[in-house]
Coordinates of C-alpha atoms and ligand atoms in Angstrom, one line a residue:
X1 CA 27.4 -23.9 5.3
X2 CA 26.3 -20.6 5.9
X3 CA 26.2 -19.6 9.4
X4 CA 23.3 -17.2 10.8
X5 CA 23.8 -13.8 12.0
X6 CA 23.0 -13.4 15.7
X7 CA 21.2 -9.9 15.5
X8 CA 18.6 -10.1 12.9
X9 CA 17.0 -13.1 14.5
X10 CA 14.5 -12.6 17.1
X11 CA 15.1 -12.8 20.8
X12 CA 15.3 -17.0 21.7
X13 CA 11.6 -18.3 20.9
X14 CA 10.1 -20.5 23.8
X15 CA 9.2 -23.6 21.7
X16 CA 10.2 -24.9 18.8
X17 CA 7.6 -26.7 15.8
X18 CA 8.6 -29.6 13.4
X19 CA 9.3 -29.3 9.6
X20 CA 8.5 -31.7 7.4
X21 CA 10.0 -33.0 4.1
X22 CA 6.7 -33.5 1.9
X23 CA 8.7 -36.3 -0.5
X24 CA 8.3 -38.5 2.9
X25 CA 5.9 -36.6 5.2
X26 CA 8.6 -36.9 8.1
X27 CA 9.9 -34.3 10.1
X28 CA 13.5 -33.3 9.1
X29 CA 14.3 -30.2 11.2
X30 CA 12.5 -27.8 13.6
X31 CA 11.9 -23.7 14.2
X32 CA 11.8 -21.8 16.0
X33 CA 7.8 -21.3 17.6
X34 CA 7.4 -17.3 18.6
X35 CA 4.6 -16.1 20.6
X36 CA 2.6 -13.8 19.7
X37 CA 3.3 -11.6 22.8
X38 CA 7.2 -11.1 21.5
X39 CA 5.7 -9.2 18.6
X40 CA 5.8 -5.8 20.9
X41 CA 9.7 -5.9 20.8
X42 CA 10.1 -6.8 17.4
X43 CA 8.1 -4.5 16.0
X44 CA 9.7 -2.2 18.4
X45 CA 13.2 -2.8 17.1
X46 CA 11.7 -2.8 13.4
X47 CA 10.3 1.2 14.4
X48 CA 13.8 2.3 15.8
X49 CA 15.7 0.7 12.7
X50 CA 13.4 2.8 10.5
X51 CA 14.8 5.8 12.0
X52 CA 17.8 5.3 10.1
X53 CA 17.1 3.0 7.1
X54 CA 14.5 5.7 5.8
X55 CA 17.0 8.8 6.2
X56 CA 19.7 7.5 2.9
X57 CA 18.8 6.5 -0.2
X58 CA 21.9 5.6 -1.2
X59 CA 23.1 3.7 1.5
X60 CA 19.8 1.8 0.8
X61 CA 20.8 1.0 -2.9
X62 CA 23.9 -0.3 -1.7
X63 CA 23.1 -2.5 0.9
X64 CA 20.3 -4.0 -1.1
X65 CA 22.9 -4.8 -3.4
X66 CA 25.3 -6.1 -1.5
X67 CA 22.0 -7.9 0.0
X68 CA 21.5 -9.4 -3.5
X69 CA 25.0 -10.3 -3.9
X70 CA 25.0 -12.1 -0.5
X71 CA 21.6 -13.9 -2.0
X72 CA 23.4 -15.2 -4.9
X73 CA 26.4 -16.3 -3.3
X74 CA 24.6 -18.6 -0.4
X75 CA 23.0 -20.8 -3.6
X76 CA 23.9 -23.9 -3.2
X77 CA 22.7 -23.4 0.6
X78 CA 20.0 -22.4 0.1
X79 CA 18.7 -24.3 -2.9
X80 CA 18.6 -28.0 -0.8
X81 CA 16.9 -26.5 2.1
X82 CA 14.1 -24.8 -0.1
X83 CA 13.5 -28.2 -2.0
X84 CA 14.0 -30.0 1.2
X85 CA 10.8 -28.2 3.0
X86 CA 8.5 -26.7 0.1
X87 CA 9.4 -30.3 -2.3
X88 CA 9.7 -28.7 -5.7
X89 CA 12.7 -29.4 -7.6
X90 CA 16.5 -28.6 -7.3
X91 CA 16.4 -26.6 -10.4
X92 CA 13.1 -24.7 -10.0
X93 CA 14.9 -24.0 -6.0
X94 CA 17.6 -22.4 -8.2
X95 CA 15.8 -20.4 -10.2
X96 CA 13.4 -19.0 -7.0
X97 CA 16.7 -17.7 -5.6
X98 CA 17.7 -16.2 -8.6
X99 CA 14.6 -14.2 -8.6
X100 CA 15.0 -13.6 -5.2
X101 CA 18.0 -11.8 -6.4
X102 CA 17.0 -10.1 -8.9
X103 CA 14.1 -8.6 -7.3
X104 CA 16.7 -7.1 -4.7
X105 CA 18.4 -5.7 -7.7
X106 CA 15.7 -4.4 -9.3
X107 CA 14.1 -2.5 -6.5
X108 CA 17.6 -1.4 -5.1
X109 CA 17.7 0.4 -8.7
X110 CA 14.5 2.2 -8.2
X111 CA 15.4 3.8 -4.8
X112 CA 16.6 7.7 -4.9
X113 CA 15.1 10.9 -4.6
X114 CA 11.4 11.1 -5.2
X115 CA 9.9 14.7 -5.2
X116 CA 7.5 15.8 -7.8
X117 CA 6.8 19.6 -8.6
X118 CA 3.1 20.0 -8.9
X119 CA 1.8 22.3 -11.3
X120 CA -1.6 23.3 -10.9
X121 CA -1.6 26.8 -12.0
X122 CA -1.5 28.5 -8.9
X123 CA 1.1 31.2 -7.3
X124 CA 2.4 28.6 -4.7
X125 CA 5.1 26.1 -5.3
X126 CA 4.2 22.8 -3.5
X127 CA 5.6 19.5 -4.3
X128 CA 5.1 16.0 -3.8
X129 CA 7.8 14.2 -1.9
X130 CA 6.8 10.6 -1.4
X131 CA 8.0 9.2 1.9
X132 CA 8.2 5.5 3.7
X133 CA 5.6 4.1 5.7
X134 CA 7.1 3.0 8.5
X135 CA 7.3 -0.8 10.0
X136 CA 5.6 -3.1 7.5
X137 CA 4.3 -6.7 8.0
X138 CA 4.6 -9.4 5.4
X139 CA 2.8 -12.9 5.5
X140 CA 3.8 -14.7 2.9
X141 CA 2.5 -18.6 1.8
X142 CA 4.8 -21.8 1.2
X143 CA 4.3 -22.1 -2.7
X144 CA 7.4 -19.9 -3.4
X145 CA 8.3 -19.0 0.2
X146 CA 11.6 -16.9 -1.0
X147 CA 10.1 -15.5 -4.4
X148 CA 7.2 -14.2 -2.6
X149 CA 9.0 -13.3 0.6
X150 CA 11.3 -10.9 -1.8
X151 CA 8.1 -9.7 -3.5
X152 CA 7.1 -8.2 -0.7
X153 CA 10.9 -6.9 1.1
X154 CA 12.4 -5.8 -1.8
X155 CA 10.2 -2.6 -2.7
X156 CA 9.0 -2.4 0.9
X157 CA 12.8 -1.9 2.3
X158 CA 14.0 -0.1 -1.1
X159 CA 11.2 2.4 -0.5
X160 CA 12.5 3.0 3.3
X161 CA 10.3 1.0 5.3
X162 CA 11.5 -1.8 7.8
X163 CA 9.7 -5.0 7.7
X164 CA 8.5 -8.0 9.7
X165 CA 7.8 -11.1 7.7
X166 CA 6.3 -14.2 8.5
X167 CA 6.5 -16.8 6.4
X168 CA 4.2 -20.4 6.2
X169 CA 5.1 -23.0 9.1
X170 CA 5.1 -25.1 6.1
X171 CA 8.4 -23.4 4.7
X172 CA 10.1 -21.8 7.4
X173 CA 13.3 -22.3 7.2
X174 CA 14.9 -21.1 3.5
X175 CA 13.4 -17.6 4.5
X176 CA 15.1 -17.7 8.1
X177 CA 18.8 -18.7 6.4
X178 CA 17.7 -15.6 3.5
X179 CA 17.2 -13.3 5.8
X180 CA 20.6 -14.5 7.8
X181 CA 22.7 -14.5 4.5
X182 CA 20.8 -10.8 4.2
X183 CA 21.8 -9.5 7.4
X184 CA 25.5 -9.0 6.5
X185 CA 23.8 -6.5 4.3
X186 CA 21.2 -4.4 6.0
X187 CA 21.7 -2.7 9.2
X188 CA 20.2 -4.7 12.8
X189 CA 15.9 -4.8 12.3
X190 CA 15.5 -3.5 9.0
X191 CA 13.7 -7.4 8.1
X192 CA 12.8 -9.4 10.9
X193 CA 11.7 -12.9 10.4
X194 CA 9.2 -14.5 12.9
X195 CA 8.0 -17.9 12.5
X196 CA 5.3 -19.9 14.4
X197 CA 1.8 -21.2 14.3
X198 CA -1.2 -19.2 14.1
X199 CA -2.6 -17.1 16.1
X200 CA 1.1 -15.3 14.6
X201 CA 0.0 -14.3 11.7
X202 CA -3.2 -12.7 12.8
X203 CA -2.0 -11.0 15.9
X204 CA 0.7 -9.2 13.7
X205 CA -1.4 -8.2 11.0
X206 CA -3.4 -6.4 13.7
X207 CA -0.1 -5.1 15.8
X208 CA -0.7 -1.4 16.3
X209 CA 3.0 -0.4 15.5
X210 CA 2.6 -1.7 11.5
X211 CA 1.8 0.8 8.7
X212 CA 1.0 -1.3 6.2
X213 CA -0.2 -5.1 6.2
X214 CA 1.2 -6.9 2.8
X215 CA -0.3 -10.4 2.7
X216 CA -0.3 -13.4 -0.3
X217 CA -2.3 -16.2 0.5
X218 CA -6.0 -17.6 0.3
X219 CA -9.0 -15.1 -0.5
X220 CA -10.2 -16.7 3.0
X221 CA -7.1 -15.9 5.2
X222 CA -6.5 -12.3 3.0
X223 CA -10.0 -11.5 4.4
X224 CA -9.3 -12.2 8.0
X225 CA -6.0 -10.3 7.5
X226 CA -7.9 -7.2 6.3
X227 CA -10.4 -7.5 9.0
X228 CA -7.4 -7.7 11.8
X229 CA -6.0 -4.3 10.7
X230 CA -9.4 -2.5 10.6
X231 CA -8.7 -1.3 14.4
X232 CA -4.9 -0.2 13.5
X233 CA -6.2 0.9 10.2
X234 CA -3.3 0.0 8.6
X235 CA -2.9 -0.3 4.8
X236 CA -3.7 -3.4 3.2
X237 CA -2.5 -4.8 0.2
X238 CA -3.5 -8.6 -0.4
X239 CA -2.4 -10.7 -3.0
X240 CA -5.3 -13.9 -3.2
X241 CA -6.2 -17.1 -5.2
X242 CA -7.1 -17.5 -9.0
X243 CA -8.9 -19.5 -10.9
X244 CA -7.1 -18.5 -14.6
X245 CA -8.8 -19.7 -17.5
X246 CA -7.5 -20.6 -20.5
X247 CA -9.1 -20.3 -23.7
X248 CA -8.0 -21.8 -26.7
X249 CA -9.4 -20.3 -30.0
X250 CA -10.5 -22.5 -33.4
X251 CA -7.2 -22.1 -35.2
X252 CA -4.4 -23.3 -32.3
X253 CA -2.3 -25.5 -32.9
X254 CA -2.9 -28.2 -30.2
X255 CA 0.1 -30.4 -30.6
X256 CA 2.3 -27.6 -30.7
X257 CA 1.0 -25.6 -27.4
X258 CA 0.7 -29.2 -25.3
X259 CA 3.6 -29.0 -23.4
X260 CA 3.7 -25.3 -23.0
X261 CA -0.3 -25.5 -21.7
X262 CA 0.8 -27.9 -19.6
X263 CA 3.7 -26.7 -18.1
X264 CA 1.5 -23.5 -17.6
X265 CA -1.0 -25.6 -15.2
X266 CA 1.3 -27.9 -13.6
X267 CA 4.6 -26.0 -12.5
X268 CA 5.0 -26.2 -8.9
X269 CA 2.9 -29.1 -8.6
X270 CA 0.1 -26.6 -9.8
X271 CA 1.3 -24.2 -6.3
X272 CA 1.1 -21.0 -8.2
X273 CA -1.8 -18.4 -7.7
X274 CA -1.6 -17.6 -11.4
X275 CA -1.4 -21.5 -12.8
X276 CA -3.6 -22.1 -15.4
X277 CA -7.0 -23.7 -13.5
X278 CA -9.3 -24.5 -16.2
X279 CA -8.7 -25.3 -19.9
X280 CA -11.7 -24.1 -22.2
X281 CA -11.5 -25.9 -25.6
X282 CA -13.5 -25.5 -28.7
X283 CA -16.3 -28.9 -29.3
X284 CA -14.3 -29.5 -32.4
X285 CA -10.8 -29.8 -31.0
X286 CA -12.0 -31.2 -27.5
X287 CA -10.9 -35.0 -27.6
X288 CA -7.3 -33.9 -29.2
X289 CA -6.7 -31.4 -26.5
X290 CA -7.6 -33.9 -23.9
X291 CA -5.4 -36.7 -25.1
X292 CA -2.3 -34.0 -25.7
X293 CA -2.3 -32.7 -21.9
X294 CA -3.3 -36.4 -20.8
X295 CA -0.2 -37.6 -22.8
X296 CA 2.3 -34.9 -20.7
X297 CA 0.3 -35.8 -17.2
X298 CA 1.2 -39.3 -18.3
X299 CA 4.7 -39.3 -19.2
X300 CA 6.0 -36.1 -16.6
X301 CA 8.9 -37.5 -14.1
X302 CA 7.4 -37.3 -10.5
X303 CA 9.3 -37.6 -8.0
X304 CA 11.6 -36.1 -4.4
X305 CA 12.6 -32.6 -5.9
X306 CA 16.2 -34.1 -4.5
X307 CA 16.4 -36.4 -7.8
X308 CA 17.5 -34.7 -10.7
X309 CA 15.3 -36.0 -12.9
X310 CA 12.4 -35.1 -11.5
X311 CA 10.3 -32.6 -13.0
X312 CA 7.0 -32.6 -10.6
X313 CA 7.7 -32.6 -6.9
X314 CA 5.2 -33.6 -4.4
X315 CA 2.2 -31.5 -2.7
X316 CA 3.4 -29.4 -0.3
X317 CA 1.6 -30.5 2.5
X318 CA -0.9 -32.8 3.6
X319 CA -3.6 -30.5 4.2
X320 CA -3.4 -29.6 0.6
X321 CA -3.3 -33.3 -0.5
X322 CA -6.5 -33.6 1.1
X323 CA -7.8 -30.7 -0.3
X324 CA -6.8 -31.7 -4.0
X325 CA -7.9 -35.2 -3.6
X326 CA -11.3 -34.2 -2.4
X327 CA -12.1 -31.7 -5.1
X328 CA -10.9 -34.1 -7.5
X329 CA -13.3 -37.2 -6.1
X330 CA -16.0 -35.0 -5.9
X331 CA -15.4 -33.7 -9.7
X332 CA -15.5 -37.9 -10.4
X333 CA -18.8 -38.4 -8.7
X334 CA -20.2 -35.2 -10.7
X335 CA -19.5 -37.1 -13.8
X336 CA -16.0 -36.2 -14.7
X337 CA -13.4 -38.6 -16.4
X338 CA -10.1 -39.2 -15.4
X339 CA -8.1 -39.5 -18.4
X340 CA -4.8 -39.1 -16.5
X341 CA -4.1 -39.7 -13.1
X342 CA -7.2 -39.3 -11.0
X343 CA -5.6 -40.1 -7.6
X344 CA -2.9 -40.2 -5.1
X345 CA 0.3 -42.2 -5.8
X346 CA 0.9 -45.4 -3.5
X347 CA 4.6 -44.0 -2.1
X348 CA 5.2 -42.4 1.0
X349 CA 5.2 -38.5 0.8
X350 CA 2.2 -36.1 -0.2
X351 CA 2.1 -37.4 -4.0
X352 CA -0.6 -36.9 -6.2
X353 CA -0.8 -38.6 -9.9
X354 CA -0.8 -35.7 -12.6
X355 CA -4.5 -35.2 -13.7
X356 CA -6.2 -34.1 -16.4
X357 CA -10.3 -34.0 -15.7
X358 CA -12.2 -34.4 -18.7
X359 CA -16.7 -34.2 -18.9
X360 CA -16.5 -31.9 -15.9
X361 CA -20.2 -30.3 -15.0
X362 CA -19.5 -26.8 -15.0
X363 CA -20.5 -26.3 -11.4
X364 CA -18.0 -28.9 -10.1
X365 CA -16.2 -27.1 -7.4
X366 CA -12.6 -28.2 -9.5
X367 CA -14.1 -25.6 -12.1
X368 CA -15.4 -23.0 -10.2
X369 CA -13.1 -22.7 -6.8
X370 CA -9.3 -22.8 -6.7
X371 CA -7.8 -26.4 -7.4
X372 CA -4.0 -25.5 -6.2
X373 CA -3.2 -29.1 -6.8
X374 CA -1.9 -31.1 -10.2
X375 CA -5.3 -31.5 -11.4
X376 CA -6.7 -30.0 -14.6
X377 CA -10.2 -29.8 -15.8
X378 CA -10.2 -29.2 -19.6
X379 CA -13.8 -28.0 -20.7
X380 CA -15.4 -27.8 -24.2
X381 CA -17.7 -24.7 -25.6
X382 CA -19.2 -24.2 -29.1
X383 CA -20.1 -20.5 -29.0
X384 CA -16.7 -18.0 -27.6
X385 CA -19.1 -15.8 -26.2
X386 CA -20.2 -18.1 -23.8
X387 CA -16.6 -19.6 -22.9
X388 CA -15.5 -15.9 -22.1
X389 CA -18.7 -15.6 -20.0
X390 CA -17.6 -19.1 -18.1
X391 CA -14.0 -18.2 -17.8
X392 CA -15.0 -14.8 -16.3
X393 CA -18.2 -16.2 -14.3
X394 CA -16.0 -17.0 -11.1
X395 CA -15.3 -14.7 -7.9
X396 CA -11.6 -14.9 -8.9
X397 CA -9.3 -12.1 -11.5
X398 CA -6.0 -12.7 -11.5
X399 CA -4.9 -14.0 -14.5
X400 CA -6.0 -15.1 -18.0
X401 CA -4.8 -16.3 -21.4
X402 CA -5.8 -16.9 -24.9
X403 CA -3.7 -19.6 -27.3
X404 CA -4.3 -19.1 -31.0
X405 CA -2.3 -19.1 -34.3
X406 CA -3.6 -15.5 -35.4
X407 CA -2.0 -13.6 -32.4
X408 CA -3.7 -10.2 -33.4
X409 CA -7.1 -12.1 -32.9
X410 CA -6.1 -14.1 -29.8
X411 CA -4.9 -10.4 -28.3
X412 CA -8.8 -8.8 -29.0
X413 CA -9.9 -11.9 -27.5
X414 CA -7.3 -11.7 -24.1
X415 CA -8.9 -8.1 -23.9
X416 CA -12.1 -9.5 -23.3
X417 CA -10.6 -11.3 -20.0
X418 CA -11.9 -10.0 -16.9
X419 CA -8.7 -10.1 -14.4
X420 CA -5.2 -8.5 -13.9
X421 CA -3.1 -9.8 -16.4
X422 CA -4.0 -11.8 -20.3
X423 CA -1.8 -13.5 -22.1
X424 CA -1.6 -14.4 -25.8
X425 CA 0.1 -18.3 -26.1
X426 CA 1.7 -18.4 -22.9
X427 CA 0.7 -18.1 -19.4
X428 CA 1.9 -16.5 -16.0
X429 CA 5.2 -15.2 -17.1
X430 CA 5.5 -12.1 -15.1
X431 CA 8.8 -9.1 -15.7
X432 CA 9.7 -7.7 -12.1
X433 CA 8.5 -4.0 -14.3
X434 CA 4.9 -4.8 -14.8
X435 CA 1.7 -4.2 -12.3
X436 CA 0.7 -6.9 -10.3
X437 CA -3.0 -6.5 -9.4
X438 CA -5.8 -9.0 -9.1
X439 CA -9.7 -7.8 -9.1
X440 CA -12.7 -9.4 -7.8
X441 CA -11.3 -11.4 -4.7
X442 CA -7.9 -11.9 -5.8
X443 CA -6.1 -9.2 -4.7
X444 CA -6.3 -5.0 -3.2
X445 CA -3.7 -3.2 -4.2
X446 CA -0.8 -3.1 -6.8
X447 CA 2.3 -4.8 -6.5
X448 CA 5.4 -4.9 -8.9
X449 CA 7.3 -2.6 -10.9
X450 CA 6.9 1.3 -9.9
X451 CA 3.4 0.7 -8.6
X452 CA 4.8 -2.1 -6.1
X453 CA 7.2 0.4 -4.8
X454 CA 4.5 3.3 -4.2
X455 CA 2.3 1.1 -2.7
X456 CA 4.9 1.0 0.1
X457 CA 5.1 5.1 -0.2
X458 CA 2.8 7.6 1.1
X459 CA 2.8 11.6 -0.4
X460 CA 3.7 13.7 1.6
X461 CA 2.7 17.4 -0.1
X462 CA 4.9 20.7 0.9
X463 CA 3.0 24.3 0.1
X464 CA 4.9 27.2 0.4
X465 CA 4.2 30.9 -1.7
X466 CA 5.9 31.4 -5.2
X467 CA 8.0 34.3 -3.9
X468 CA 9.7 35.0 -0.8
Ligands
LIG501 P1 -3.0 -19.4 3.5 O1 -3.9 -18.3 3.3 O2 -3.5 -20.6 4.3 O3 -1.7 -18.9 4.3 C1 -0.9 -17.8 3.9 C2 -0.2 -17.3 5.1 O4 -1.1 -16.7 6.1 C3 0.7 -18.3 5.8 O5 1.9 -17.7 6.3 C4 -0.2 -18.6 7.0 O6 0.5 -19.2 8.1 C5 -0.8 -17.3 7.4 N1 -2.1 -17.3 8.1 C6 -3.0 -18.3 8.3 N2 -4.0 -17.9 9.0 C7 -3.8 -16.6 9.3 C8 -4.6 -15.6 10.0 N3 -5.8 -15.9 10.5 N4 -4.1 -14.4 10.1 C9 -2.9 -14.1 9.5 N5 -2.1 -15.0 8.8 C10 -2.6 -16.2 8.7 O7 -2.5 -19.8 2.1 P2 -1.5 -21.0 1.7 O8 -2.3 -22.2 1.7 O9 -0.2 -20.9 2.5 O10 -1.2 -20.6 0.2 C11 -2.0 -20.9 -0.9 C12 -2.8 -19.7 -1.3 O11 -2.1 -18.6 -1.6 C13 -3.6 -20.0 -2.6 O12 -4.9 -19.6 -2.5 C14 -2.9 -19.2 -3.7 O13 -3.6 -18.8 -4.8 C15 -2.5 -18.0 -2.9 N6 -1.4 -17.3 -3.5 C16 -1.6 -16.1 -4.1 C17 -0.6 -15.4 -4.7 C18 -0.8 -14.1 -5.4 O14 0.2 -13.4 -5.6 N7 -2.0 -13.7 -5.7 C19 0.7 -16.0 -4.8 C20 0.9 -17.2 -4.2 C21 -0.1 -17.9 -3.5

């Protein structure tokens, strides 16, 4: 068992708050409750630390590294404890630390000098050299609380900032072990974890002492978070909900994309911001599209994400459960079929059947807000123009995709998609290289890749005359 590091956990907190194991819905472990009025020291610690975590590059790669390293090694620690509080499975545990890792990596790589002559025709020589924020805070959600967690630490501590993160009370613990299996790597208040109940998260998105606010979560709570750093005026990057369409075109293949259309919607339990949310299907193709999803829903192992054969883990938390059973009765009383699932499973735990929604009005609120659930409304169009007009009609843009056999077409038709990523015949596979940006009310700001690392950078521009 690994054991955590004394220094990079906050001063004692003064109460403690239950975790629960969604597979039963009973507590299993506790964490520590901060108050929000310890904030002033941590984010105190987290300015002094910057001091000397901003002033080497080097010695940033290699304890980002090593960080990585550390990551990887505490895997079969960490991989229970994740499945244990958040309920996906074992394996998809595994592969969220992996990523974890690799994001270090990644970032760690992109560290190093960054000065950029500027040549604007002038007799002066001025150059660009970008330079570290300061003390950023992260708040991060309980769908992938150690993939997004890294999302937001790995560029923000490669770029030379320090960082205070708080992650869901849902899914505090994996990230408080992280960030102790870390802290063998990165000097004392580099990343600070706090964990508690609200009013946490709000009071230190508004702290004075943080430079930049990162936040992934609900539009709702992303809009409260900008408004708390208006008085600090702070930058603000916010990573929101989606509502991703997927359009299938007249010449796909439906048995052959089933499981991969599926998978695309229902990974996670359907947790992921960029799952597919709505399936648009053309008239003729409708009823085999239905029964091919409905036949996966139907035949998917669900299950504790303990059991190795599980491949769909339970809701993450009973709030959510609620959530995803209302939207889906009130999609039923609009008119909507069941033809899989339809309800919650009769075992203890937050369980929902796997549900694929066919007949749904267009208004129901399954198709126009943010399900976040195992629930799948599958809708049918006879003119493209007006499915592309549906599956950009909502206030979300995040992500998109088309599925067709002529993949030059389905690409002029993924171009059309109003949000910040398309894809032809697959759906929310993401390289740690690429942009990561939402529109509409899905996101501010850029993260992953080069962007992701500039967006924790500000320019700093030095004049000075050509000759001495
Ligand atoms: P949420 O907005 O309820 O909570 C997110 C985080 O904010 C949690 O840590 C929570 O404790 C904290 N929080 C709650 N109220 C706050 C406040 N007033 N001020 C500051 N922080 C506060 O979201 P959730 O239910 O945990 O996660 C699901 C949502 O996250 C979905 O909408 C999903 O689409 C979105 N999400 C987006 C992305 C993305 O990259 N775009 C990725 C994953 C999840």
């Amino acid at each position: 068992m690994v054991t955590a590091h004394p220094l990079h956990l906050p001063a004692p907190a003064t109460a403690s708050f239950a975790v629960l194991d969604p597979a039963t819905g009973e507590a299993f472990d506790e964490a520590p409750g901060q108050q929000p009025d310890e904030l002033d020291a941590v984010v105190r610690r987290a300015h002094e630390a910057w001091r000397g975590w901003r002033a080497d590059p080097a010695a940033r790669t290699t304890a980002l590294l090593a960080a990585a390293d550390a990551v990887e090694a505490a895997e079969a620690d960490l991989a229970p404890l994740l499945t244990r509080e958040q309920g996906k499975p074992l394996a998809e545990s595994s592969m969220e630390i992996a990523r974890t890792a690799a994001r270090l990596r990644y970032f760690a790589e992109l560290t190093g000098p960054r000065t950029e002559p500027l040549a604007d025709g002038r007799p002066v020589r001025s150059e660009v050299r970008w330079r570290s924020l300061g003390p950023v805070a992260a708040i991060v959600p309980w769908n992938f609380p150690l993939q997004l967690a890294s999302a937001k630490f790995a560029p923000a501590l490669a770029a030379g900032n320090t960082m205070v993160l708080k992650p869901s009370p849902f899914t505090p613990l994996a990230t408080r072990l992280l960030a102790s299996v870390m802290s063998r790597a990165l000097p004392e208040g580099v990343l600070t974890i706090v964990t508690g109940h609200e009013p946490l998260g709000a009071r230190l998105a508004a702290h004075p002492g943080i430079r930049h606010v990162t936040f992934t979560g609900s539009t709702a709570t992303g809009r409260a978070v900008a408004q708390g750093a208006v008085p600090s005026l702070a930058r603000v990057t916010l990573e929101l909900g989606g509502n991703d369409a997927a359009v299938l075109l007249d010449d796909v293949e439906v048995e052959r994309i089933a499981e991969r259309l599926f998978w695309a919607a229902f990974r996670n339990c359907g947790q992921v911001c960029m799952a597919v949310k709505r399936v648009y299907a053309p008239a003729r193709l409708y009823s085999r599209v239905v029964e091919a999803l409905a036949q996966q829903a139907r035949t998917v192992v669900v299950g504790a994400g303990t059991d190795p054969d599980t491949r769909l883990g339970p809701i993450n938390n009973a709030a959510q459960l609620a959530r995803v059973e209302n939207i889906t009765e009130r999609a039923l009383a609009d008119g909507a079929r069941a033809v899989a699932g339809g309800h919650r499973l009769d075992r203890p735990g937050y369980f929902f059947a796997p549900t694929i929604l066919a007949d749904v009005p267009h208004h129901s609120p399954v198709v126009t807000e943010e399900q976040f659930g195992p629930v799948l409304p599958v809708l049918p169009y006879t003119n493209l123009d007006a499915a592309l007009d549906a599956a950009n009609g909502t206030r979300f843009g995040l992500g998109g995709s088309v599925w067709g056999t002529d993949i030059d077409r389905a690409e002029e038709v993924a171009g059309r998609l109003e949000c910040g990523t398309a894809w032809v015949n697959h759906h929310a596979e993401l390289s740690l290289a690429q942009p990561f940006a939402g529109i509409k009310q899905s996101g501010v700001g850029v993260a992953g890749g080069p962007w992701g690392l500039y967006g924790n950078l500000r320019p700093f521009v030095v004049h000075r005359p050509e000759e001495a």
